[in-house]
Short mmCIF file of C-alpha atoms and ligand atoms in Angstrom, two decimals:
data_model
loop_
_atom_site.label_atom_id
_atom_site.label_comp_id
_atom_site.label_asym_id
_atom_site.label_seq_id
_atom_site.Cartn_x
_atom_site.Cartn_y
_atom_site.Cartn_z
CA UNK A 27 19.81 -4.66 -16.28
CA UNK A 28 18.33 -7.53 -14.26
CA UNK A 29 16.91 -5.76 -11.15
CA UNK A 30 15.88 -7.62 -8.04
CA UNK A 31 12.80 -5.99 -5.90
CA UNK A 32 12.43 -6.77 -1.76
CA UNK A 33 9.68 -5.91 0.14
CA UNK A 34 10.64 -7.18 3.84
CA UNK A 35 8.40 -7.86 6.48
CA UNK A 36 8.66 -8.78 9.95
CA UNK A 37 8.54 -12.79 8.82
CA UNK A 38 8.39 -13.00 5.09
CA UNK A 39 10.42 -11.50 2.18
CA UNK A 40 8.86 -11.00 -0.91
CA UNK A 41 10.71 -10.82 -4.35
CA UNK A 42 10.60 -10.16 -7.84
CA UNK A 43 13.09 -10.07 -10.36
CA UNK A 44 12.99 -7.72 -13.36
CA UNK A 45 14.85 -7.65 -16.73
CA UNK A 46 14.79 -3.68 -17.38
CA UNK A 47 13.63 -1.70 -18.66
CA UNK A 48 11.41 -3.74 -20.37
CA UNK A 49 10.13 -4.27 -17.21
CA UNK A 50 9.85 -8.65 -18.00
CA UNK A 51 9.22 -10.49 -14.59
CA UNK A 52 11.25 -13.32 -14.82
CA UNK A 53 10.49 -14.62 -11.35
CA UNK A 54 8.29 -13.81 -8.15
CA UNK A 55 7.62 -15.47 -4.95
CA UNK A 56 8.23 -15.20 -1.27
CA UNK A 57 9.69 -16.54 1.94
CA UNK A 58 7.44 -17.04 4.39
CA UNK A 59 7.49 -17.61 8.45
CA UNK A 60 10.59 -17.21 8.72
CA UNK A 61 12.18 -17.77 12.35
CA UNK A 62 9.16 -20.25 12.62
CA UNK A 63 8.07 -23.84 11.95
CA UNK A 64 7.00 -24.48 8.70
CA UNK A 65 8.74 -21.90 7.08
CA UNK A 66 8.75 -22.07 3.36
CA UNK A 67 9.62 -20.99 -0.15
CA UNK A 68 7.22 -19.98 -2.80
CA UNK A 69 8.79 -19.18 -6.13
CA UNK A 70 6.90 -18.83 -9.57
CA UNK A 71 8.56 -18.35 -12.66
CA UNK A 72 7.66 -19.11 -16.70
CA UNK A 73 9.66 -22.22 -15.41
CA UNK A 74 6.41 -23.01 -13.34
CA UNK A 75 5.57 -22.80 -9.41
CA UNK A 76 7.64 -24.18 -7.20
CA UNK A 77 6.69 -24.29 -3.31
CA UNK A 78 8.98 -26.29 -0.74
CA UNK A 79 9.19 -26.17 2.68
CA UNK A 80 12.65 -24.67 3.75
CA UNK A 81 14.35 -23.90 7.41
CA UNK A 82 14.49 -20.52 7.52
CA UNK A 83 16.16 -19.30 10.80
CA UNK A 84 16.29 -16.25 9.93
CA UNK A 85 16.14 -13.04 7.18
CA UNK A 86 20.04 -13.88 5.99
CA UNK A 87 18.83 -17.22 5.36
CA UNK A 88 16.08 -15.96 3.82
CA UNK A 89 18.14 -13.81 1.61
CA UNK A 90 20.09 -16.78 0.50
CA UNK A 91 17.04 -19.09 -0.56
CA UNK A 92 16.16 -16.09 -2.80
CA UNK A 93 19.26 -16.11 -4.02
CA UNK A 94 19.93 -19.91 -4.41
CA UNK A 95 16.13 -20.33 -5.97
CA UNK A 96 16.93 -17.10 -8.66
CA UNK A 97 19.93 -19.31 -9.77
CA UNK A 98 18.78 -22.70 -9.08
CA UNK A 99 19.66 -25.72 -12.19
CA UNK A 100 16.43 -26.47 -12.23
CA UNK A 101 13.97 -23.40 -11.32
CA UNK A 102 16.29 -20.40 -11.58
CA UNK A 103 16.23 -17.97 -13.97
CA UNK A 104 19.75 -16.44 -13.62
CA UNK A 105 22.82 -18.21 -14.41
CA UNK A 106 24.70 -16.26 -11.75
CA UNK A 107 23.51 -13.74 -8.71
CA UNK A 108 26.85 -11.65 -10.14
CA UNK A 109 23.83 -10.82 -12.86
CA UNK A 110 21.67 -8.69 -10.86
CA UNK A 111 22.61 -5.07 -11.12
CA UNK A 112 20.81 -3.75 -8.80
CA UNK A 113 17.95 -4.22 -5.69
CA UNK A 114 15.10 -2.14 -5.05
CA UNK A 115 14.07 -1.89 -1.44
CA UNK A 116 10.56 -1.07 -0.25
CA UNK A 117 10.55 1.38 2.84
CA UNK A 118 7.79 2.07 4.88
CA UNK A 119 8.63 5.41 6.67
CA UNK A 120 10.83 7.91 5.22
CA UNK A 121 9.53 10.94 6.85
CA UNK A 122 10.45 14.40 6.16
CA UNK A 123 13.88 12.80 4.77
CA UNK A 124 12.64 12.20 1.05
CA UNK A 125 10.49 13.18 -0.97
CA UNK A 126 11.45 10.40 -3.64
CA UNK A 127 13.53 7.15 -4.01
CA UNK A 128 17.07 7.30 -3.24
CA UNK A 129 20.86 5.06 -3.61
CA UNK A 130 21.27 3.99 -0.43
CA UNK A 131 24.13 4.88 1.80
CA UNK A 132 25.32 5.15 4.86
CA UNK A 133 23.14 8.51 5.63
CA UNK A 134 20.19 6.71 4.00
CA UNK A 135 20.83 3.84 6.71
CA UNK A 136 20.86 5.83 9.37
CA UNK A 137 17.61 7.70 8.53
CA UNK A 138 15.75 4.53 7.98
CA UNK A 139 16.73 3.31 11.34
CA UNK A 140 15.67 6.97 12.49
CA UNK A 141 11.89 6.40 11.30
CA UNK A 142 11.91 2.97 12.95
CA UNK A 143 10.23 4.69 16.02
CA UNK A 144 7.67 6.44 13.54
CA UNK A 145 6.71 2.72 11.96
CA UNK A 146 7.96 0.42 14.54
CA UNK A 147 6.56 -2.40 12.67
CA UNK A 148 7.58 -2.47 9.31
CA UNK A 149 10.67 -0.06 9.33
CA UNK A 150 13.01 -2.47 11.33
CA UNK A 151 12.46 -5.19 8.95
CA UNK A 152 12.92 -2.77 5.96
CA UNK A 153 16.20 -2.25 7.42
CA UNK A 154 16.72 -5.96 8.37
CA UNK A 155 16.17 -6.78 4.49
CA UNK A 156 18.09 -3.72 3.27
CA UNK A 157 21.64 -5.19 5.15
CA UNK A 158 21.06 -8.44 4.56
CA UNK A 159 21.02 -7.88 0.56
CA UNK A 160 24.02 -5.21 1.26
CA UNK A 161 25.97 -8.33 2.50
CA UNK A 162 24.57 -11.21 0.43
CA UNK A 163 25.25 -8.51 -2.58
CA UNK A 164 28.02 -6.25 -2.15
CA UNK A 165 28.69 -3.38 -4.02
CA UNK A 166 25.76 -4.24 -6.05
CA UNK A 167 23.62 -0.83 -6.04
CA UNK A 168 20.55 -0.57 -3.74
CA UNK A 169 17.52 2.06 -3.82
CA UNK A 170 14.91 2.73 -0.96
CA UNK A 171 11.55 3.52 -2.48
CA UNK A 172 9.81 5.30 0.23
CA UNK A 173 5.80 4.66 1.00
CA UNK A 174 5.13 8.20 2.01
CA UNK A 175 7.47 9.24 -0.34
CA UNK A 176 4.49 10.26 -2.67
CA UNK A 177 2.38 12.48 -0.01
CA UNK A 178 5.94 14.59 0.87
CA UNK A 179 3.93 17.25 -1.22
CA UNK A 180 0.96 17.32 0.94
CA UNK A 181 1.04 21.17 2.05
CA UNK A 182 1.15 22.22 6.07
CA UNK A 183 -2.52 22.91 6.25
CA UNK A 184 -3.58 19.15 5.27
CA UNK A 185 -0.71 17.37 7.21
CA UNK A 186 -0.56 19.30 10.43
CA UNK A 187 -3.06 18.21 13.56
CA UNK A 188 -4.68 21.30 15.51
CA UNK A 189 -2.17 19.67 18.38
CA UNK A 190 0.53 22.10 20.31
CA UNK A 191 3.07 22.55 17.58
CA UNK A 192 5.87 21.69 19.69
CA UNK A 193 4.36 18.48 19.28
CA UNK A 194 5.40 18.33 15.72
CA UNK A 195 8.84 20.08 15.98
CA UNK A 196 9.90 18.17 19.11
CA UNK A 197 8.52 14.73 18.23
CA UNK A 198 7.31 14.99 14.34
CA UNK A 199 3.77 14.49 15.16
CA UNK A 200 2.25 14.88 11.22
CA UNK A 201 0.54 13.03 8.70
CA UNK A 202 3.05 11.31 6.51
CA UNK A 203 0.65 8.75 4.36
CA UNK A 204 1.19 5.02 3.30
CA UNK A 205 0.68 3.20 0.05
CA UNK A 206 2.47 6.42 -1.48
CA UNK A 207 4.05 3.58 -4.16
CA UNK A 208 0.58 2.23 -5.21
CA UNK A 209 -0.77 5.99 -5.49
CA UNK A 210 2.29 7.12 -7.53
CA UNK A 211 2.46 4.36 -10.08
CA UNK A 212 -1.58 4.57 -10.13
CA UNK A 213 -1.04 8.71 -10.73
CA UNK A 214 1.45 7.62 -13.40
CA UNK A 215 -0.75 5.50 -15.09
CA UNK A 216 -3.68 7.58 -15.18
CA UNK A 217 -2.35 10.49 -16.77
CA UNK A 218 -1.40 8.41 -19.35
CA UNK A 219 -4.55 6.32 -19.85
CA UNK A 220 -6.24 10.46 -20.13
CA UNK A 221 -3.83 11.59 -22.60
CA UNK A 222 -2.85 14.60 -19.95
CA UNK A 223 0.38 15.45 -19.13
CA UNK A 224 0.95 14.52 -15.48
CA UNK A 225 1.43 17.91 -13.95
CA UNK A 226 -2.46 18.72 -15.46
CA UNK A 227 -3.80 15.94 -13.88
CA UNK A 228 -5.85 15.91 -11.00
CA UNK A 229 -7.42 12.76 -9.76
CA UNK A 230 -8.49 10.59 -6.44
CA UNK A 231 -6.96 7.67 -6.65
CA UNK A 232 -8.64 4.94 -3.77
CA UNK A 233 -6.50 2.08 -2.99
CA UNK A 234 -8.30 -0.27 -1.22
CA UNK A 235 -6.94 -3.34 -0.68
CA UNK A 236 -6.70 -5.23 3.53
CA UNK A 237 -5.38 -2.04 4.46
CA UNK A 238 -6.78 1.15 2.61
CA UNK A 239 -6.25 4.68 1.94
CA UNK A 240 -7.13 7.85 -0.36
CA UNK A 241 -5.12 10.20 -2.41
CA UNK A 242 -5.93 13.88 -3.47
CA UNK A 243 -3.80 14.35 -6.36
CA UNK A 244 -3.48 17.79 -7.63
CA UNK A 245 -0.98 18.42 -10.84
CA UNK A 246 0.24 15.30 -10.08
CA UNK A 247 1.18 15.41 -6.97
CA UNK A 248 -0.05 14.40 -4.05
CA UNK A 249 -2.32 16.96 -2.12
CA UNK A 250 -3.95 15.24 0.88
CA UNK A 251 -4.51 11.70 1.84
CA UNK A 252 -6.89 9.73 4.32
CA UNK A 253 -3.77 7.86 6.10
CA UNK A 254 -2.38 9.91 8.95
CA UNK A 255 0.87 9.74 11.43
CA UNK A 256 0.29 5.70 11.03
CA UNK A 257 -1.52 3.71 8.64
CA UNK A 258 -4.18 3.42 11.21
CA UNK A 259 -6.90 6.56 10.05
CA UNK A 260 -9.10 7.20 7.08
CA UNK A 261 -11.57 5.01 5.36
CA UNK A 262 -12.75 1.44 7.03
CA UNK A 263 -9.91 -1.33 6.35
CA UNK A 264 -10.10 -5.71 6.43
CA UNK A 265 -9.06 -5.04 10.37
CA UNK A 266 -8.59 -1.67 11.03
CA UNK A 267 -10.71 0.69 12.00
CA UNK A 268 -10.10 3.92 10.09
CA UNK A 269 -11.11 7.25 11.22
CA UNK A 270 -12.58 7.46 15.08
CA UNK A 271 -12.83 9.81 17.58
CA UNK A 272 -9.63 9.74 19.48
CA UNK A 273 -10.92 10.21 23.02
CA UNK A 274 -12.51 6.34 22.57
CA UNK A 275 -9.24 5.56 23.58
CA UNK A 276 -9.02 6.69 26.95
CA UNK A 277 -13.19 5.82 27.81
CA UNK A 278 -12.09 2.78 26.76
CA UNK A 279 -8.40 2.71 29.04
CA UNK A 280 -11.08 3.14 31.73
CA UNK A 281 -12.64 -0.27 31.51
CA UNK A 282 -10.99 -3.06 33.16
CA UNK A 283 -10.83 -5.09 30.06
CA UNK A 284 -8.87 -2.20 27.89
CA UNK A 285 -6.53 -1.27 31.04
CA UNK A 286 -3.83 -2.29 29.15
CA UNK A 287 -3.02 0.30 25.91
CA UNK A 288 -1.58 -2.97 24.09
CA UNK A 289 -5.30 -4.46 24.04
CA UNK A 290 -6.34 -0.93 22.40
CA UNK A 291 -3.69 -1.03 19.86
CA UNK A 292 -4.45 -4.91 19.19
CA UNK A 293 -8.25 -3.68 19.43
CA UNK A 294 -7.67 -0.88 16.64
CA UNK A 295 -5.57 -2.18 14.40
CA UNK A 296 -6.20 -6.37 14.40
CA UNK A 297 -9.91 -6.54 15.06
CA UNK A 298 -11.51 -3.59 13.97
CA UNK A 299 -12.82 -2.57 10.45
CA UNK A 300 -14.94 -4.75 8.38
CA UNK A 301 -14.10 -7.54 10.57
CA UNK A 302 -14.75 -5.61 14.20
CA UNK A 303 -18.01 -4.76 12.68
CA UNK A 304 -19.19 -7.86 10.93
CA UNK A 305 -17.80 -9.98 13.69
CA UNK A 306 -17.41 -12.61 10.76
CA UNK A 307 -14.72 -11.55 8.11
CA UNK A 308 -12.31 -9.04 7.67
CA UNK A 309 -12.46 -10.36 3.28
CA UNK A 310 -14.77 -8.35 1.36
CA UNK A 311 -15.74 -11.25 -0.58
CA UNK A 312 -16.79 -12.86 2.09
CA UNK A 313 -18.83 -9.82 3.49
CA UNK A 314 -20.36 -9.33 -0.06
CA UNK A 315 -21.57 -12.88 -0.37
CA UNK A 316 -23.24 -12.89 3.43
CA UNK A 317 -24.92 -10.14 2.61
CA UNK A 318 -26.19 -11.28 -0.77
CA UNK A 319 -27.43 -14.66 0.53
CA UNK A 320 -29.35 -16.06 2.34
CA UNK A 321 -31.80 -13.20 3.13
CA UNK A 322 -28.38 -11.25 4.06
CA UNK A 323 -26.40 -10.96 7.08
CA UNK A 324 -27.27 -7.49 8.67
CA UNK A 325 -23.54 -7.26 10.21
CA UNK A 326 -21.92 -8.00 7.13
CA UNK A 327 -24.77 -5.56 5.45
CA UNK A 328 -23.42 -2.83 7.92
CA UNK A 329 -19.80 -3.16 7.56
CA UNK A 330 -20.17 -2.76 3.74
CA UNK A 331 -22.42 0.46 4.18
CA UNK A 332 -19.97 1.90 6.62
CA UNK A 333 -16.76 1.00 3.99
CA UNK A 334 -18.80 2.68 1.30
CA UNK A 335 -19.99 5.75 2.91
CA UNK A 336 -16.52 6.10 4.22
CA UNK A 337 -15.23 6.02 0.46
CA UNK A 338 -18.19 8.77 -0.53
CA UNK A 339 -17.80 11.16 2.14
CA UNK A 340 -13.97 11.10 1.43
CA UNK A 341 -14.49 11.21 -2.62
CA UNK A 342 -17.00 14.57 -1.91
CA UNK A 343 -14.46 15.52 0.53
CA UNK A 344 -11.28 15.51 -2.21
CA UNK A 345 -13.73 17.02 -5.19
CA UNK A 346 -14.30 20.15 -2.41
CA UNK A 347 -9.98 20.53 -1.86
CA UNK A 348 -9.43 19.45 -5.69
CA UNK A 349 -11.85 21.73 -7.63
CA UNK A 350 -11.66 20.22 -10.83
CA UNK A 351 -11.50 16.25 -11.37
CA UNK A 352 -10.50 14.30 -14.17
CA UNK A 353 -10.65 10.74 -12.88
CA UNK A 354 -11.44 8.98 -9.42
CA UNK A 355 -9.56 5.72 -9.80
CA UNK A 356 -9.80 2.72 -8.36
CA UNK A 357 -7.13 0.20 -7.45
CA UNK A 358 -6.05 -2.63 -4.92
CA UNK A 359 -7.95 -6.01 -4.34
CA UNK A 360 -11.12 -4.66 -3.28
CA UNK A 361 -10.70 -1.44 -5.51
CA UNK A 362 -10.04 -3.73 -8.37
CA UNK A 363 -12.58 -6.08 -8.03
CA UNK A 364 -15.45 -4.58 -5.93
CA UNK A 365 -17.85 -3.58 -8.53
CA UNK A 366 -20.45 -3.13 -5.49
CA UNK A 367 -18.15 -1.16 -3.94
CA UNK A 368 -17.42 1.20 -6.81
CA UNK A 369 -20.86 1.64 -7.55
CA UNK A 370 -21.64 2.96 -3.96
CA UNK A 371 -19.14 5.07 -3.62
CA UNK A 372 -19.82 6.44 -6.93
CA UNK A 373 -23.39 6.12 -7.29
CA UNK A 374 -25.83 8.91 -7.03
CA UNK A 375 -22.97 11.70 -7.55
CA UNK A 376 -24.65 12.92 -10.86
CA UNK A 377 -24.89 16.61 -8.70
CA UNK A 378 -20.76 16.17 -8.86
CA UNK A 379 -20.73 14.98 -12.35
CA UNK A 380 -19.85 11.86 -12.10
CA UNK A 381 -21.56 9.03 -13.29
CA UNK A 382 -20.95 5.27 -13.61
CA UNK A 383 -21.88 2.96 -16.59
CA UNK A 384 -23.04 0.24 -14.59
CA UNK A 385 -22.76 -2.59 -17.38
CA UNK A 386 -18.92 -1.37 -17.74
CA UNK A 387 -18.24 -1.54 -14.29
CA UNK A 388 -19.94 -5.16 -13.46
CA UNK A 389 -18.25 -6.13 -16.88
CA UNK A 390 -14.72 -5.06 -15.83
CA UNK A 391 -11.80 -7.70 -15.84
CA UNK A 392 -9.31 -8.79 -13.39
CA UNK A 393 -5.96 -7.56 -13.68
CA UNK A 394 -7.51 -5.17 -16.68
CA UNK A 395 -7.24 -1.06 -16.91
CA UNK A 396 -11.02 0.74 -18.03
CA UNK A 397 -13.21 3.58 -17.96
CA UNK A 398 -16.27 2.10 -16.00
CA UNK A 399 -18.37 5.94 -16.22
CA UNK A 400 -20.42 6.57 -18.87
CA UNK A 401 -19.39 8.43 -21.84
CA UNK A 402 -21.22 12.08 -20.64
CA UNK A 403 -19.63 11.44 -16.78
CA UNK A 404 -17.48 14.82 -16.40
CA UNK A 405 -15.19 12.86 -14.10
CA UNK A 406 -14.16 9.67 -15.49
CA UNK A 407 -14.32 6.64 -12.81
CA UNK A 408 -11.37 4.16 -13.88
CA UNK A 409 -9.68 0.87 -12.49
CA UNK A 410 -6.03 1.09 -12.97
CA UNK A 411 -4.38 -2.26 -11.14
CA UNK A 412 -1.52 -0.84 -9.03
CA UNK A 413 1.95 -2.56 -9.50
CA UNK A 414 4.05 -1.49 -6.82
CA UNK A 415 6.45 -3.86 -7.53
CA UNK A 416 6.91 -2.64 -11.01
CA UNK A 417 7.11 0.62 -9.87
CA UNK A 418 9.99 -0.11 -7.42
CA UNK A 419 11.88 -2.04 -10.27
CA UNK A 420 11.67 1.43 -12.44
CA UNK A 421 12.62 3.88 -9.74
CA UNK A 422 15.14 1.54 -8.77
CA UNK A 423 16.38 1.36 -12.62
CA UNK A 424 16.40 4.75 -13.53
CA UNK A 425 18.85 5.42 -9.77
CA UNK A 426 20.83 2.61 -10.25
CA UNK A 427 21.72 2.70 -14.84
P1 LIG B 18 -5.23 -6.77 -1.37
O1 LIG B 18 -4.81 -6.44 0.05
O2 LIG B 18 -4.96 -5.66 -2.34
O3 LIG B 18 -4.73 -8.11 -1.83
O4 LIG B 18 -6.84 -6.91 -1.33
C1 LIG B 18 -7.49 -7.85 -0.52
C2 LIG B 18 -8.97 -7.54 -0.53
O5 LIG B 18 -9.48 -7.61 -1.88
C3 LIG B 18 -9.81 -8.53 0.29
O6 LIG B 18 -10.72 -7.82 1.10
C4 LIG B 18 -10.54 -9.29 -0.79
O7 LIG B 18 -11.78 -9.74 -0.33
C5 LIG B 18 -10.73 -8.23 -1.84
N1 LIG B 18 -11.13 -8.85 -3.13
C6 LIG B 18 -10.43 -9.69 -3.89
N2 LIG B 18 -11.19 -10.11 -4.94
C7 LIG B 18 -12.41 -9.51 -4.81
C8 LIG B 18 -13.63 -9.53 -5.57
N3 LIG B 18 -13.76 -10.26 -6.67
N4 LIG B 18 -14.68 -8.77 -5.13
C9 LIG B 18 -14.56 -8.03 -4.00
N5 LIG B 18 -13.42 -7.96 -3.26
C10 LIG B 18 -12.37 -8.68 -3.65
#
């Protein structure tokens, strides 16, 4: 079954296109500023890369450049778009709703469109993508794979605030979680690479990628996680800010610059993090290399200590509400490729029993699973590269065959 997979944003759609369940990519790519000038396609294939500047008014047109580049003479890879059997959605916010991926129908629809005022960014153009395919596709089966989907097991103690709890039954004020696809293929994965069957498994998994969050995973299933009501809490991200005290906010609605609860938002989420406190970069490679040089940049120096206590004080955090671990894992850009990162987080934990090989972790390569602790470490540290996409296209196989 040739399976196509959307992720939607406000402006872009990105794609892939799947031959299952083998699980081939035969294509990948995106559309780009869409509704604005220089919109444009981006489409790689075994065909090559092809990148062309396109008007894109809008997401139905830039369902049909997908669709007209996946069966293009010269760069498609389908004869026909009657070939694709089914489409793979990802969805930001499913709430309480699901607690895994569904076929979506009408009662699906609805629901997503009910979250849109729990994620008012990316749930709208979830939706926006979801109809579009519906009508560029019809009767073609579709499947929402949910981003909190994976922390629906979180238990009442861990995703309930100390708030009045009217405020959760009257306006479903909770933590729900985010990245919930990366964590679950990553959970997936692990228990594998250990040899354990899933539902013995109990790891950390850290994705940490622009935006980033933590996963208690207990049996398998998801147990607690650093993301909150929004994606905005938890460890230090590229722009936002992670965990703070809340009443910051409203010293801060107090000064006449912040009067306005928009510039707080913007504040928060667009120029905090490893950019608000570096004041230079929100990239970690970036931040990594000021530091290193030039007798080092004590901003950039500051933002990494903050990311990397962050990431410690959560991992001790998860070991106390897990018990027993069997991996902490690593995965995303930064969680991939931050050797300097892993060994912070992860250094000096001995006490804990964990304990990373240093020359395995500096020798670790891109886009490559490993064990980077040493061979006594009672907890094995790992990097497992997430594949959300991959993970969609199987969900959406196994729903849709
Ligand atoms: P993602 O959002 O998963 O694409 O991850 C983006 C983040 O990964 C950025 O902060 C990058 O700086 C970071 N990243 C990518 N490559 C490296 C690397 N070699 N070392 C450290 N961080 C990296």
């Amino acid at each position: 079954m040739i399976v196509l997979v959307i992720n939607c944003g406000s402006s872009s759609i990105k794609y892939q296109l799947y031959k299952m369940p083998e699980k081939a990519v035969l294509a990948k790519g995106l559309v780009e500023k869409i509704g604005e000038s220089g919109s444009r396609l981006i489409h790689k294939s075994d065909k090559g890369k092809h990148e062309a500047e396109v008007a894109v008014r809008n997401h139905k047109a830039g369902m049909s450049e997908i669709l007209r580049i996946l069966t293009d003479a010269t760069h498609g890879v389908i004869e026909q778009i009657g070939e694709i059997g089914a489409v793979g959605h990802r969805v930001v916010h499913g709430g309480e709703a699901y607690s895994g991926s569904v076929l979506i129908d009408d009662k699906v629809l609805a629901c997503v469109e009910d979250f849109c005022d729990l994620a008012p960014l990316h749930n709208p153009p979830n939706l926006t993508g979801i109809r579009e395919a519906q009508e560029a596709l019809p009767g073609v089966p579709m499947v929402a794979v949910f981003d909190t989907a994976f922390h629906q097991t979180i238990p009442p103690h861990a995703y309930l605030y100390a708030l009045p709890h009217e405020l959760y039954e009257k306006y479903r004020v909770r933590k729900y979680g985010f990245h919930g696809t990366s964590h679950a293929f990553v959970t997936h994965r692990t228990a594998e690479l250990l040899g354990k069957p899933l539902d013995q498994t109990n790891i950390i998994t850290c994705h940490l990628g622009n935006g980033g969050s933590m996963a208690a995973v207990k049996n398998g299933k998801g147990i607690d996680t650093t993301m909150g009501m929004t994606p905005l809490p938890g460890v230090v991200m590229g722009t936002r800010c992670g965990d703070i005290d809340p009443a910051i906010i409203f010293y801060l609605l107090g000064k006449d610059e912040f009067a306005d609860p928009k510039k707080i938002d913007n504040l928060l989420n667009k120029k905090s993090g490893l950019l608000g406190i570096s004041g230079v970069s929100n990239d970690m490679r970036d931040l990594e290399e000021l530091a290193a040089n030039n007798g080092g940049h004590p901003r950039a120096q500051l933002a990494l200590d903050i990311f990397n206590y962050r990431l410690k004080f959560y991992i001790g955090a998860y070991m106390a509400i897990l018990g027993q671990v069997d991996a902490i894992v690593f995965t995303g850009g930064i969680g991939e490729n931050g050797s300097h990162v892993r060994s912070a987080s992860c250094g000096n934990l001995s006490a804990f029993g964990i304990e990373i090989d240093e020359a395995k972790n500096k020798g670790t390569i891109r886009g490559k699973e490993g064990i980077i602790s040493t061979s006594g470490s009672k907890v094995k540290v790992m990097v497992v590269p997430t594949d959300e996409e991959g993970w969609i296209a199987t969900e959406t196989y196994e729903l849709a065959k």
